[in-house]
Amino acid sequence: MISGLEALERLREGNRRFAAGSRSLNEQADQLRRAETAQQQEPFAIILGCSDSRVPAELVFDQGVGDLFVIRVAGNIVAPSQIGSVEFAAEQFGTRLVVVLGHSRCGAVAATLEQLQKPAENQSPNLASIVERIRPSVEGLLSSEPDDDRAALIERGVRANVVASVEHLKHGSSVLEQLIESERLLVVGAEYSLETGEVEFFSCGQPITGQA
Ligand SMILES: [Zn+2]
């Protein structure tokens, strides 16, 4: 298995190709990869991303069949089933990089801010369970942004929500904590821009260099 840093570099390069409109994969390569990976997989990165239709992980990182272990949920939140999925991939395949991938104009973050500002009484409990996961990371922002700057508020909310998910993954599981401590797992945050197609990575406290 390649290191977390090598995996990160591979994602950066793939995203550069995607943003530049020069994707490397074609149908033939997909078929070949399908045959190669039918018996076993060795995904080099775990992506916990938002369900938003405009942020398909394999496409934005220009990767193919068998390359990425992807968990998608609205608002890239971290609940027990997401932690379990990351644990599974890290332990089962030895994957050494986890990327929490948020994105600009995230509807789940916007909905959470809206709910905080104007609570709807009859919100579905299932949807509320997502909003409740996002709430702690964004509610502190409400007092610092004037009401009319909604776009800036969502932008900061997206970033804060990614950072919170990274922290939750790092500290919400003894399995992952041990892997991180022994430098066998790197967890980073990232934000995808719907406008440019570019992904910006950020470390969320853990240095991106010299780890995993
Ligand atoms: Zn989203």
Coordinates of C-alpha atoms and ligand atoms in Angstrom, one line a residue:
M1 CA 0.0 0.0 0.0
I2 CA 1.3 3.5 -0.8
S3 CA 1.8 6.0 2.0
G4 CA -0.7 8.6 3.0
L5 CA 1.4 11.3 1.5
E6 CA 1.8 9.5 -1.8
A7 CA -1.9 8.9 -1.9
L8 CA -2.5 12.6 -1.3
E9 CA -0.2 13.5 -4.2
R10 CA -2.0 11.0 -6.4
L11 CA -5.3 12.7 -5.6
R12 CA -3.8 16.2 -6.2
E13 CA -2.6 15.1 -9.6
G14 CA -5.9 13.5 -10.5
N15 CA -7.8 16.6 -9.5
R16 CA -5.4 18.8 -11.6
R17 CA -6.3 16.7 -14.6
F18 CA -10.0 16.9 -13.9
A19 CA -10.0 20.6 -13.4
A20 CA -8.0 21.1 -16.6
G21 CA -10.4 18.9 -18.5
S22 CA -7.8 16.2 -19.3
R23 CA -9.1 13.1 -17.6
S24 CA -6.9 10.1 -18.2
L25 CA -9.4 7.3 -17.9
N26 CA -11.4 5.7 -20.7
E27 CA -13.8 2.8 -21.0
Q28 CA -11.0 0.4 -21.9
A29 CA -9.1 1.2 -18.7
D30 CA -12.2 0.8 -16.7
Q31 CA -12.8 -2.7 -18.1
L32 CA -9.2 -3.7 -17.4
R33 CA -9.4 -2.4 -13.9
R34 CA -12.7 -4.3 -13.3
A35 CA -11.1 -7.6 -14.3
E36 CA -8.0 -6.8 -12.2
T37 CA -10.0 -5.9 -9.1
A38 CA -12.8 -8.5 -9.3
Q39 CA -11.2 -10.8 -6.7
Q40 CA -9.7 -8.2 -4.4
Q41 CA -9.4 -4.5 -3.9
E42 CA -6.7 -2.2 -2.7
P43 CA -8.1 1.3 -2.6
F44 CA -5.3 3.8 -2.0
A45 CA -7.6 6.5 -0.4
I46 CA -10.7 6.7 1.7
I47 CA -13.0 9.6 0.8
L48 CA -15.8 10.7 3.1
G49 CA -17.7 13.2 0.9
C50 CA -21.0 14.8 0.5
S51 CA -23.8 13.2 -1.5
D52 CA -24.2 16.3 -3.7
S53 CA -24.6 15.1 -7.3
R54 CA -21.9 17.6 -8.4
V55 CA -19.2 16.1 -6.3
P56 CA -18.5 12.6 -7.5
A57 CA -15.3 11.6 -5.9
E58 CA -14.0 9.3 -8.6
L59 CA -14.5 11.9 -11.3
V60 CA -13.1 14.9 -9.4
F61 CA -9.9 13.0 -8.6
D62 CA -9.8 11.3 -12.0
Q63 CA -9.7 7.8 -10.5
G64 CA -11.0 4.5 -11.7
V65 CA -12.5 1.2 -10.5
G66 CA -10.9 0.0 -7.3
D67 CA -8.9 3.2 -6.6
L68 CA -11.1 4.9 -3.9
F69 CA -13.2 3.7 -1.0
V70 CA -15.9 6.3 -1.0
I71 CA -18.5 7.0 1.7
R72 CA -21.0 9.6 0.7
V73 CA -23.6 11.2 3.0
A74 CA -25.3 14.6 2.9
G75 CA -23.1 17.2 4.5
N76 CA -20.1 14.7 4.9
I77 CA -21.1 14.2 8.5
V78 CA -19.5 11.6 10.8
A79 CA -22.0 9.3 12.5
P80 CA -21.1 5.7 13.7
S81 CA -21.8 4.1 10.4
Q82 CA -19.3 6.4 8.7
I83 CA -16.7 5.8 11.3
G84 CA -17.3 2.0 11.0
S85 CA -16.8 2.3 7.2
V86 CA -13.5 4.1 7.6
E87 CA -12.3 1.6 10.2
F88 CA -13.2 -1.2 7.9
A89 CA -11.3 0.1 4.9
A90 CA -8.3 1.2 7.0
E91 CA -8.0 -2.2 8.7
Q92 CA -9.1 -4.5 5.9
F93 CA -7.1 -2.9 3.0
G94 CA -4.4 -1.0 4.9
T95 CA -5.5 2.2 3.2
R96 CA -3.4 5.1 4.7
L97 CA -5.2 8.2 3.7
V98 CA -8.7 9.5 4.7
V99 CA -10.0 12.7 3.0
V100 CA -13.1 14.4 4.3
L101 CA -14.3 16.2 1.2
G102 CA -16.7 19.2 1.6
H103 CA -17.6 21.5 -1.2
S104 CA -18.7 25.1 -1.9
R105 CA -22.5 25.9 -1.6
C106 CA -23.2 22.7 0.4
G107 CA -27.0 22.4 0.7
A108 CA -26.7 20.5 4.0
V109 CA -24.7 23.2 5.6
A110 CA -27.0 25.9 4.2
A111 CA -30.1 23.9 5.5
T112 CA -28.5 23.7 9.0
L113 CA -27.8 27.5 9.1
E114 CA -31.4 28.1 7.9
Q115 CA -32.8 25.8 10.6
L116 CA -30.8 27.6 13.2
Q117 CA -32.0 31.0 12.0
K118 CA -35.6 30.0 11.4
P119 CA -36.4 26.7 13.0
A120 CA -39.0 24.6 11.1
E121 CA -41.2 22.8 13.5
N122 CA -42.1 19.8 11.3
Q123 CA -38.7 18.8 10.1
S124 CA -38.3 15.1 9.5
P125 CA -36.4 13.4 12.3
N126 CA -34.2 11.7 9.8
L127 CA -33.2 15.0 8.2
A128 CA -32.9 16.5 11.7
S129 CA -30.3 13.8 12.5
I130 CA -28.0 15.3 9.8
V131 CA -28.7 18.9 10.8
E132 CA -27.9 18.0 14.4
R133 CA -24.5 16.6 13.4
I134 CA -23.6 19.8 11.5
R135 CA -25.0 22.3 14.0
P136 CA -22.2 22.3 16.6
S137 CA -19.6 23.3 14.0
V138 CA -21.6 26.2 12.5
E139 CA -23.8 27.7 15.2
G140 CA -20.8 29.8 16.5
L141 CA -20.5 31.5 13.1
L142 CA -24.0 33.0 13.2
S143 CA -23.1 35.8 15.6
S144 CA -19.9 36.8 13.6
E145 CA -21.5 37.3 10.1
P146 CA -24.0 40.0 9.3
D147 CA -27.3 38.5 8.2
D148 CA -27.0 39.8 4.6
D149 CA -23.7 38.0 3.9
R150 CA -25.3 34.6 3.5
A151 CA -22.7 33.3 1.0
A152 CA -19.8 34.1 3.3
L153 CA -21.6 32.4 6.1
I154 CA -22.1 29.2 4.1
E155 CA -18.5 29.3 3.0
R156 CA -17.2 29.5 6.5
G157 CA -19.8 26.9 7.6
V158 CA -18.5 24.4 4.9
R159 CA -15.0 24.8 6.2
A160 CA -15.9 24.5 9.9
N161 CA -18.0 21.4 9.1
V162 CA -15.1 19.7 7.3
V163 CA -12.8 20.5 10.2
A164 CA -15.3 19.1 12.7
S165 CA -15.7 15.9 10.7
V166 CA -11.9 15.4 10.6
E167 CA -11.7 15.9 14.4
H168 CA -14.5 13.5 14.9
L169 CA -12.9 10.8 12.8
K170 CA -9.6 11.3 14.6
H171 CA -11.0 11.1 18.1
G172 CA -14.2 9.2 17.7
S173 CA -12.6 5.8 17.3
S174 CA -9.9 4.0 19.2
V175 CA -9.1 2.0 16.1
L176 CA -8.4 5.1 14.1
E177 CA -6.7 6.8 16.9
Q178 CA -4.2 4.0 17.2
L179 CA -3.6 4.0 13.4
I180 CA -3.0 7.7 13.5
E181 CA -0.7 7.6 16.5
S182 CA 1.5 4.9 14.9
E183 CA 1.6 7.0 11.7
R184 CA -0.2 4.5 9.6
L185 CA -3.1 6.8 8.8
L186 CA -3.3 10.4 7.7
V187 CA -6.7 12.2 8.0
V188 CA -7.0 15.5 6.1
G189 CA -9.8 17.9 5.2
A190 CA -10.5 19.2 1.7
E191 CA -12.9 21.4 -0.1
Y192 CA -14.1 21.1 -3.7
S193 CA -15.0 24.2 -5.6
L194 CA -18.1 23.7 -7.7
E195 CA -17.0 26.8 -9.7
T196 CA -13.4 25.8 -10.6
G197 CA -13.4 22.0 -10.2
E198 CA -10.4 22.4 -7.9
V199 CA -9.9 20.6 -4.6
E200 CA -8.0 22.5 -1.8
F201 CA -6.5 20.3 0.9
F202 CA -6.0 21.4 4.4
S203 CA -4.4 19.7 7.4
C204 CA -6.8 20.4 10.3
G205 CA -4.0 20.4 12.8
Q206 CA -2.1 17.2 11.9
P207 CA 0.9 18.2 9.8
I208 CA 0.4 17.1 6.2
T209 CA 4.1 16.4 5.8
G210 CA 6.1 13.7 7.5
Q211 CA 3.0 11.6 8.5
A212 CA 1.7 8.2 7.4
Ligands
ZN1 ZN -23.1 19.1 0.2

